[in-house]
């Protein structure tokens, strides 16, 4: 039986979760939390216990909710829809509180691993029988959803859970709640670029079940080759290539010719030409294995560990945190400001005007670590968005929708897989979402960083430096002789020497998170004056500095000097715009603060 140990910790062996961090809540609603499953999507996901069973508890980011009451209403509607789904379609809803600040919901813990986690350690491609099982599982999950007139609209490898029993789809409805939010601007796209349908990439607002079927085809093709099915090309963002290019299905044709025909039909640019979920189930029954095959041994071994953990619910839980004392009222030292000014101050502290990142996951509202009374936040980089062209066949716009954006200052090579890279070995990761984190590899400017080779282990690559806490550097000069002259091109992870977490992306913000999170992979693209861009391998967005001491964003790769960095001594990462070093921010998140010799929170090991 699992339970709390003498020190109040919790045995998470086999769960895929990591221990709670100091700033994580210990309870959400009435649900005690025992671990952290992931971050991304639209919130953080925790491992909790509901009525003697494990649960994935997703708490929405406060910045997502902010002051948008319309989102809260739509969130509630999507919870109602989630509750309507029949058993087997997804993880069942156990509890929710749409009126909480921020709202949250809990679903049954899925004792599985994501498709990304399954393909990468297996070394790509899955065998033919496993591919048929994957197709059957995806179609089985989508059939009742589509029968209710619903569309998932954010299927991707990190939202597909493989279990000993089959396949479970997760993260239903949340993308739609974001898309329908009154904060979502006209023409902006919600979703994961590498796994959108052509009509979704082109900005059509009313999607049908055929959109999910296109993504189903992409997922099976990815599992058959270990890479995204659109070949490398000199130009083109994922959106452009989805709308205009032909996917490479040769690896799948070699493994299972009949299955390749079905996937090719799913990838028809015309929604009317795609099969339905029931038609795929009929095909799988006729052409696929007569009995559901087992997953490959490497995958089955990991799934057995998850299943063993889930089969032993806790007998003892950590004690709930004591209630916080109610502070005494303190009279104001000065007369209050005009109410309109106060409201503007509060709003600006809560959110940056909407950031909808089509190279990330869904909707992003950026927390700001400062308050300003001006009409715009000084020093904040412009919002990053992807705008859909009016006509899919027309030349797409410059901001990344379905058109390759040119960058005259640099030429870079396309990576093979926007969701997973075979140079990046399996790292422990927990996905309750894990939306969390998005699956696209191309930069916002339509170019991609070149890649190096290397194996990862728990978030590090073979080229990882040691902790490297040599205290001799002062961190104040861009010409430090002990700084690396040529940054690793990637993919790699940046592991903080102070707390062991890795640099990740949560919407339009940089954060410190689990090294196994898909958004923890980065690469570099050389730029002027020995500087470079730091590009997130999942979203394609770049690390962007703000003013000194303020939050670091992940956004548009074309935003001038703010997205340029250099290596300093002791593996510090210095902004060329403000001279600050990448650092753990007080109260959470990532900032660029004054470089300090010996400050380990500014040391990032590769």
XYZ file of C-alpha atoms in Angstrom:
606
model
C 0.000 0.000 0.000
C 1.167 3.489 -0.716
C 1.122 6.128 1.975
C 2.920 8.937 3.718
C 6.282 8.104 5.241
C 7.585 9.169 8.619
C 8.809 12.455 7.200
C 5.421 13.271 5.679
C 6.549 12.410 2.158
C 4.684 10.076 -0.174
C 5.892 7.040 -2.063
C 5.380 7.929 -5.723
C 7.269 4.977 -7.195
C 5.762 4.023 -10.529
C 3.281 6.903 -10.610
C 4.987 9.159 -13.133
C 4.614 12.019 -10.638
C 7.260 13.979 -8.789
C 7.128 15.284 -5.209
C 5.271 18.501 -4.546
C 7.401 21.615 -4.591
C 7.489 24.117 -1.801
C 5.145 26.537 -3.544
C 2.671 23.880 -4.689
C -0.658 23.639 -2.856
C -1.176 20.677 -0.526
C -4.903 20.585 -1.093
C -7.299 21.747 -3.812
C -10.885 21.952 -2.683
C -11.277 18.970 -0.390
C -8.785 16.871 -2.360
C -5.403 16.214 -0.705
C -2.465 16.348 -3.103
C 0.434 13.908 -2.963
C 2.447 14.702 -6.100
C 2.895 16.843 -9.166
C 2.080 15.340 -12.573
C 2.922 18.226 -14.864
C 2.307 21.758 -16.012
C 1.071 23.194 -19.249
C -2.093 23.201 -21.237
C -4.006 25.726 -19.218
C -2.846 24.920 -15.726
C -0.886 22.686 -13.421
C -1.762 19.052 -12.840
C -1.388 17.341 -9.484
C -1.789 13.801 -8.241
C -4.553 13.730 -5.654
C -6.724 11.229 -3.840
C -10.521 11.209 -4.212
C -12.574 8.694 -2.240
C -9.786 6.160 -2.021
C -8.608 6.387 -5.616
C -5.952 8.409 -7.372
C -6.995 11.425 -9.395
C -5.397 13.909 -11.761
C -6.338 17.332 -10.404
C -5.949 20.170 -12.895
C -6.017 23.684 -11.498
C -6.402 26.402 -14.096
C -3.838 29.175 -14.147
C -5.122 32.276 -12.400
C -3.878 34.289 -15.354
C -6.095 32.303 -17.727
C -9.188 33.086 -15.739
C -8.155 36.610 -14.746
C -11.237 38.803 -14.975
C -12.875 36.969 -17.880
C -16.161 35.783 -16.399
C -17.136 34.435 -19.808
C -14.315 31.914 -19.659
C -15.510 30.654 -16.276
C -18.993 30.115 -17.714
C -17.661 28.227 -20.718
C -15.339 26.226 -18.486
C -18.412 25.109 -16.560
C -20.183 24.141 -19.764
C -17.211 22.053 -20.829
C -17.213 20.314 -17.448
C -20.858 19.452 -18.092
C -19.890 18.070 -21.509
C -17.049 16.077 -19.976
C -19.484 14.547 -17.498
C -21.728 13.529 -20.424
C -19.056 11.434 -22.121
C -19.602 7.689 -21.772
C -17.205 5.436 -19.916
C -14.161 4.627 -22.002
C -14.153 7.839 -24.031
C -11.801 9.592 -21.630
C -10.800 9.645 -17.969
C -14.062 10.128 -16.026
C -14.739 13.388 -14.221
C -14.638 12.881 -10.441
C -15.086 16.392 -9.074
C -14.852 20.037 -10.084
C -15.374 23.540 -8.754
C -16.089 26.080 -11.468
C -16.600 28.871 -8.913
C -13.229 28.453 -7.221
C -10.540 31.032 -7.844
C -9.018 29.620 -9.945
C -11.399 26.826 -11.016
C -10.266 23.227 -11.019
C -11.426 19.757 -11.955
C -10.357 16.226 -11.117
C -10.453 13.186 -13.377
C -9.496 9.603 -12.680
C -5.759 9.004 -12.736
C -4.809 7.214 -15.964
C -2.137 4.563 -15.254
C -0.358 5.072 -18.542
C 2.252 6.979 -20.499
C 1.798 9.434 -23.332
C 2.330 8.504 -26.953
C 5.418 10.719 -26.919
C 6.821 8.797 -23.952
C 6.045 5.527 -25.713
C 7.600 6.349 -29.084
C 10.805 8.067 -27.963
C 12.203 5.336 -25.672
C 11.117 2.687 -28.147
C 13.398 4.410 -30.660
C 10.589 4.910 -33.176
C 8.596 3.199 -35.123
C 6.076 1.039 -33.279
C 5.440 -2.380 -34.865
C 2.507 -2.862 -37.213
C 0.284 -4.650 -34.678
C 0.796 -1.832 -32.163
C -0.067 0.735 -34.841
C -3.346 -1.041 -35.567
C -4.067 -1.081 -31.838
C -3.313 2.638 -31.659
C -5.666 3.412 -34.548
C -8.394 1.251 -33.020
C -7.957 2.933 -29.620
C -8.073 6.452 -31.057
C -11.179 5.706 -33.104
C -12.841 4.018 -30.119
C -12.276 7.113 -27.996
C -13.487 9.537 -30.657
C -16.603 7.651 -31.783
C -18.829 8.534 -28.775
C -17.445 12.061 -28.671
C -18.343 12.715 -32.286
C -21.728 11.039 -31.805
C -22.518 13.761 -29.260
C -21.556 16.455 -31.778
C -18.353 17.281 -29.921
C -14.827 17.779 -31.272
C -11.660 17.296 -29.234
C -9.674 19.813 -31.354
C -6.380 19.460 -29.447
C -5.298 15.883 -30.047
C -1.521 15.459 -29.944
C 0.960 12.850 -28.687
C 0.994 14.294 -25.164
C -2.822 14.014 -24.967
C -2.843 10.326 -25.929
C -2.319 7.952 -23.011
C -1.326 4.345 -23.655
C -2.387 1.896 -20.938
C -2.291 -1.872 -20.527
C -5.952 -1.866 -21.553
C -5.591 0.304 -24.662
C -5.720 4.045 -25.340
C -7.231 6.929 -23.373
C -7.737 10.456 -24.731
C -7.329 13.301 -22.252
C -7.803 17.084 -22.112
C -11.283 17.209 -23.624
C -13.018 20.561 -23.847
C -10.401 22.874 -22.401
C -9.125 24.058 -25.775
C -12.697 24.847 -26.799
C -13.331 26.827 -23.613
C -10.252 28.876 -24.419
C -11.153 29.294 -28.068
C -14.628 30.571 -27.255
C -13.379 32.950 -24.571
C -14.387 36.544 -25.122
C -10.689 37.374 -24.841
C -9.814 35.355 -27.931
C -9.250 37.767 -30.788
C -10.769 37.357 -34.232
C -8.498 35.429 -36.578
C -6.300 33.890 -33.881
C -5.871 30.136 -33.770
C -6.152 27.854 -30.762
C -4.374 24.517 -30.794
C -1.048 22.807 -31.424
C 0.269 23.757 -34.881
C 1.969 20.482 -35.772
C -1.223 18.535 -35.075
C -3.873 20.793 -36.554
C -6.063 19.964 -39.524
C -5.780 22.171 -42.639
C -9.105 23.842 -41.859
C -8.027 24.489 -38.275
C -4.662 25.854 -39.427
C -6.499 28.157 -41.825
C -8.551 29.640 -39.010
C -11.996 28.174 -39.632
C -13.989 28.680 -36.470
C -16.540 25.878 -36.825
C -14.705 22.583 -36.904
C -16.298 19.200 -37.457
C -15.315 15.715 -36.375
C -13.292 15.485 -39.607
C -10.709 17.775 -38.005
C -10.032 15.182 -35.305
C -9.756 12.478 -37.968
C -6.969 14.392 -39.730
C -5.069 14.587 -36.453
C -5.673 10.878 -35.871
C -3.862 10.240 -39.142
C -0.947 12.422 -38.058
C -0.679 10.555 -34.758
C -0.537 7.105 -36.358
C 1.990 8.337 -38.939
C 4.124 9.795 -36.128
C 4.045 6.493 -34.225
C 5.046 4.626 -37.395
C 8.189 6.664 -37.986
C 9.094 8.406 -34.729
C 8.847 11.779 -36.413
C 6.324 14.268 -37.734
C 5.083 13.022 -41.137
C 5.847 16.198 -43.090
C 9.327 16.068 -44.590
C 11.991 18.687 -44.086
C 11.701 21.649 -46.416
C 13.635 24.845 -46.920
C 10.648 26.997 -46.049
C 7.421 26.617 -44.181
C 5.993 26.695 -40.701
C 4.026 23.644 -39.508
C 0.777 25.404 -40.405
C 1.930 26.127 -43.943
C 3.113 22.584 -44.514
C -0.100 21.066 -43.143
C -2.167 23.173 -45.537
C 0.040 22.815 -48.630
C 2.463 19.862 -48.367
C 2.055 16.108 -48.781
C 2.874 13.975 -45.714
C 5.511 11.265 -45.947
C 3.817 7.930 -45.274
C 6.568 5.683 -46.679
C 7.594 4.322 -43.241
C 3.983 3.337 -42.559
C 3.547 1.805 -46.029
C 6.596 -0.358 -45.357
C 5.141 -1.603 -42.053
C 1.436 -1.915 -42.866
C 0.316 -1.021 -46.411
C -3.416 -1.312 -45.692
C -3.114 0.821 -42.590
C -1.162 3.393 -44.616
C -4.094 3.658 -47.035
C -6.451 4.411 -44.157
C -4.104 7.028 -42.726
C -3.704 8.632 -46.156
C -7.489 8.962 -46.317
C -7.496 10.587 -42.869
C -4.929 13.101 -44.139
C -7.054 14.208 -47.082
C -6.943 18.016 -47.297
C -10.688 17.958 -47.954
C -12.629 17.172 -44.751
C -15.327 15.452 -46.810
C -12.815 12.890 -48.040
C -11.831 11.616 -44.595
C -13.247 8.486 -42.984
C -15.294 8.644 -39.797
C -14.388 6.963 -36.520
C -16.955 4.158 -37.041
C -15.550 3.514 -40.523
C -12.042 3.181 -39.093
C -13.276 0.778 -36.427
C -14.893 -1.348 -39.125
C -11.643 -1.318 -41.104
C -9.581 -2.251 -38.035
C -11.915 -5.157 -37.288
C -11.608 -6.386 -40.874
C -7.926 -5.743 -41.622
C -6.190 -5.511 -38.254
C -5.214 -8.214 -35.743
C -8.161 -10.322 -34.623
C -7.231 -9.888 -30.956
C -5.774 -6.721 -29.448
C -1.985 -7.172 -29.419
C 0.209 -6.216 -26.498
C 2.295 -3.090 -26.653
C 6.045 -3.647 -27.220
C 7.911 -4.919 -24.113
C 9.675 -1.624 -23.350
C 6.305 0.112 -23.235
C 4.528 -2.690 -21.378
C 7.138 -2.666 -18.612
C 6.506 1.003 -17.904
C 2.753 0.551 -18.069
C 2.951 -2.289 -15.574
C 4.606 0.065 -13.094
C 1.841 2.629 -13.546
C -0.845 -0.023 -13.140
C 0.774 -1.403 -9.988
C 0.825 2.061 -8.450
C -2.818 2.733 -9.313
C -3.888 -0.629 -7.883
C -2.610 0.327 -4.426
C -4.576 3.340 -3.206
C -3.115 5.148 -0.210
C -3.933 4.050 3.300
C -2.410 7.109 4.921
C -2.384 10.645 3.569
C -0.224 13.627 4.481
C -1.806 15.862 7.096
C -3.667 18.823 5.570
C -1.919 22.180 5.879
C -2.966 24.319 8.858
C -5.321 27.183 8.021
C -3.614 30.487 7.440
C -4.181 33.023 10.224
C -6.496 35.881 9.377
C -4.418 39.077 9.235
C -5.536 42.011 11.314
C -7.068 44.884 9.425
C -4.647 47.752 8.906
C -6.069 51.224 8.257
C -4.939 52.759 4.976
C -1.970 55.078 5.252
C -3.254 57.342 2.507
C -6.577 58.072 0.797
C -7.421 55.479 -1.863
C -6.763 56.284 -5.478
C -9.495 56.766 -8.032
C -11.340 53.456 -8.490
C -10.744 53.433 -12.228
C -7.001 53.756 -11.644
C -7.069 50.982 -9.040
C -8.873 48.660 -11.428
C -6.363 49.322 -14.171
C -3.523 48.625 -11.761
C -5.031 45.330 -10.649
C -5.742 44.239 -14.178
C -2.264 44.997 -15.444
C -0.758 43.131 -12.537
C -2.857 40.111 -13.416
C -2.488 39.864 -17.162
C -0.737 41.079 -20.213
C -3.292 41.656 -23.010
C -4.181 38.363 -24.541
C -1.429 36.188 -25.923
C -2.796 33.433 -28.116
C 0.115 31.284 -29.155
C -0.466 28.991 -32.086
C 3.058 27.669 -31.660
C 2.276 26.680 -28.104
C -0.754 24.943 -26.698
C -3.941 26.927 -26.312
C -4.735 30.260 -24.712
C -2.034 32.198 -22.872
C -2.494 35.107 -20.501
C 0.834 36.236 -19.150
C 1.336 37.003 -15.477
C 3.267 40.177 -14.840
C 5.569 40.547 -11.823
C 5.075 44.272 -11.546
C 2.327 46.874 -11.339
C 2.023 49.925 -13.508
C -0.545 52.679 -13.701
C 0.208 53.513 -17.305
C -2.059 52.404 -20.115
C 0.481 49.853 -21.307
C 3.056 47.805 -19.499
C 6.416 49.434 -20.123
C 9.042 47.102 -21.434
C 6.699 44.199 -22.152
C 7.298 42.578 -25.541
C 4.513 42.692 -28.087
C 1.874 39.973 -27.950
C 2.602 36.860 -29.970
C -0.201 35.538 -32.120
C -0.861 33.413 -35.143
C -3.353 34.854 -37.585
C -5.212 32.643 -39.998
C -5.422 33.530 -43.691
C -8.875 34.168 -45.107
C -8.348 31.531 -47.782
C -6.287 28.363 -47.185
C -5.016 28.513 -50.763
C -4.008 32.135 -50.507
C -0.516 33.146 -49.395
C -0.725 33.019 -45.609
C 0.151 35.961 -43.462
C 3.534 36.762 -42.021
C 2.817 35.937 -38.403
C 3.015 32.209 -38.819
C -0.405 30.853 -39.673
C -0.040 28.985 -42.939
C 2.811 30.883 -44.506
C 6.554 30.454 -44.080
C 7.944 33.617 -42.626
C 11.285 34.716 -44.027
C 14.231 35.690 -41.875
C 16.895 37.272 -43.992
C 19.491 37.251 -41.262
C 19.769 33.502 -40.827
C 19.260 30.174 -42.575
C 18.512 27.181 -40.410
C 17.689 23.535 -40.856
C 14.332 21.961 -40.156
C 14.118 19.404 -37.382
C 12.413 16.145 -38.143
C 9.727 15.938 -35.504
C 7.822 18.817 -33.967
C 6.657 16.650 -31.091
C 9.516 14.352 -30.286
C 13.133 14.078 -31.380
C 14.934 10.785 -31.519
C 18.119 12.424 -30.302
C 16.381 13.015 -27.008
C 16.111 9.846 -24.974
C 13.320 9.172 -22.553
C 13.261 11.264 -19.430
C 11.025 10.674 -16.448
C 7.935 12.711 -16.839
C 4.468 12.873 -15.431
C 1.619 13.880 -17.590
C -1.683 14.647 -16.092
C -2.219 17.076 -18.777
C 0.300 17.311 -20.155
C -0.926 19.636 -22.509
C 0.651 20.543 -21.615
C 2.893 21.456 -23.158
C 2.523 21.778 -27.044
C 3.929 19.782 -29.808
C 5.462 21.901 -32.438
C 9.079 22.332 -33.304
C 9.241 25.240 -35.658
C 10.108 28.776 -34.787
C 7.622 31.604 -35.121
C 9.625 33.070 -37.938
C 9.038 29.993 -40.062
C 12.596 28.762 -39.654
C 13.855 26.033 -37.417
C 17.010 25.767 -35.362
C 19.526 23.216 -36.481
C 19.900 20.221 -34.274
C 22.757 18.393 -32.690
C 22.785 14.833 -31.525
C 22.773 13.738 -27.920
C 21.050 11.494 -25.456
C 19.123 12.748 -22.494
C 18.750 11.184 -19.105
C 16.271 12.646 -16.716
C 16.445 15.971 -18.469
C 20.128 16.186 -19.338
C 22.022 15.529 -22.548
C 25.302 13.730 -23.016
C 26.904 17.124 -23.359
C 25.531 18.268 -20.014
C 28.014 20.220 -18.025
C 28.656 19.292 -14.428
C 27.066 21.449 -11.800
C 29.854 23.815 -12.639
C 29.459 26.065 -9.636
C 32.824 27.721 -10.103
C 32.409 30.947 -8.200
C 35.224 32.865 -9.862
C 33.193 34.672 -12.530
C 31.516 37.972 -11.798
C 28.761 37.516 -14.383
C 29.020 41.110 -15.456
C 30.714 41.048 -18.830
C 29.650 39.751 -22.211
C 33.248 38.926 -23.048
C 33.999 36.527 -20.199
C 36.762 34.218 -21.266
C 35.296 31.233 -19.426
C 31.948 31.406 -21.204
C 31.297 28.928 -24.024
C 32.050 30.514 -27.383
C 29.731 28.289 -29.395
C 26.449 27.377 -27.711
C 25.065 23.895 -28.091
C 22.581 23.837 -30.959
C 20.362 21.276 -29.269
C 18.085 19.784 -28.425
C 19.134 20.124 -24.803
C 17.680 20.921 -21.404
C 18.720 23.749 -19.104
C 18.841 22.398 -15.558
C 19.011 24.893 -12.719
C 21.909 24.285 -10.332
C 19.942 25.610 -7.356
C 16.780 23.481 -7.357
C 17.397 20.860 -10.061
C 14.372 21.878 -12.127
C 14.550 22.604 -15.840
C 13.643 25.642 -17.898
C 10.166 25.088 -19.370
C 7.430 27.025 -21.117
C 3.938 27.565 -19.700
C 1.952 29.443 -22.330
C 3.816 32.674 -23.060
C 5.953 32.480 -19.928
C 9.236 30.845 -18.980
C 9.033 28.677 -15.870
C 11.007 26.088 -13.946
C 9.449 22.663 -14.180
C 9.933 18.945 -14.570
C 12.892 18.021 -16.764
C 10.754 15.381 -18.455
C 8.175 17.926 -19.585
C 8.058 18.193 -23.397
C 8.494 21.960 -23.129
C 11.840 21.483 -21.316
C 13.702 20.922 -24.606
C 15.484 23.887 -26.191
C 17.865 24.638 -29.031
C 19.842 27.662 -30.146
C 20.041 29.610 -33.381
C 23.102 31.777 -33.971
C 22.530 35.501 -34.333
C 24.583 38.657 -34.664
C 27.599 39.592 -32.497
C 28.145 36.086 -31.114
C 24.652 36.021 -29.617
C 21.931 33.441 -30.196
C 18.225 32.804 -29.860
C 17.017 30.185 -27.375
C 14.180 28.321 -29.115
C 11.686 26.034 -27.405
C 11.613 22.735 -29.273
C 7.950 22.136 -28.534
C 6.407 25.493 -29.396
C 9.041 27.005 -31.687
C 8.879 30.230 -29.668
C 11.921 32.066 -28.340
C 13.071 33.079 -24.880
C 12.408 36.830 -24.664
C 13.806 39.110 -21.952
C 11.768 41.882 -20.396
C 13.122 44.731 -18.270
C 15.833 43.888 -15.733
C 14.347 42.064 -12.759
C 11.101 41.243 -14.541
C 9.592 38.071 -15.964
C 11.082 36.354 -19.004
C 8.624 35.526 -21.769
C 8.566 32.848 -24.456
C 7.289 34.455 -27.617
C 7.934 35.803 -31.086
C 11.389 34.937 -32.414
C 11.520 38.206 -34.373
C 11.288 40.589 -31.414
C 14.635 42.357 -31.781
C 17.389 42.298 -29.192
C 15.069 41.089 -26.430
C 15.302 37.541 -27.792
C 19.133 37.476 -27.978
C 21.314 35.824 -25.320
C 24.962 34.974 -24.609
C 26.610 32.463 -22.318
C 28.338 33.939 -19.281
C 30.655 32.311 -16.727
C 29.490 29.295 -14.717
C 26.784 28.480 -17.269
C 24.921 31.720 -16.777
C 22.660 32.852 -19.608
C 22.808 36.610 -20.143
C 20.356 38.835 -21.968
C 21.986 41.149 -24.490
C 19.045 43.524 -24.057
C 19.191 44.207 -20.316
C 22.464 42.580 -19.205
C 20.658 40.422 -16.656
C 21.150 36.722 -16.027
C 18.414 34.122 -16.353
C 17.308 33.424 -12.785
C 14.621 31.831 -10.647
C 12.172 34.595 -9.838
C 11.022 35.288 -6.320
C 7.619 33.686 -5.831
C 7.946 31.455 -8.895
C 8.710 31.747 -12.575
C 11.806 32.954 -14.391
C 13.292 36.440 -14.531
C 16.384 38.170 -15.869
C 17.996 39.635 -12.761
C 21.292 41.349 -11.996
C 24.117 38.851 -12.454
C 25.670 37.848 -9.127
C 28.842 35.827 -8.682
C 28.156 32.549 -6.901
C 24.366 32.697 -7.183
C 23.545 29.108 -8.148
C 19.994 29.937 -9.218
C 21.602 31.721 -12.195
C 23.568 28.632 -13.261
C 21.916 26.539 -15.994
C 23.630 23.243 -16.815
C 23.161 21.659 -20.226
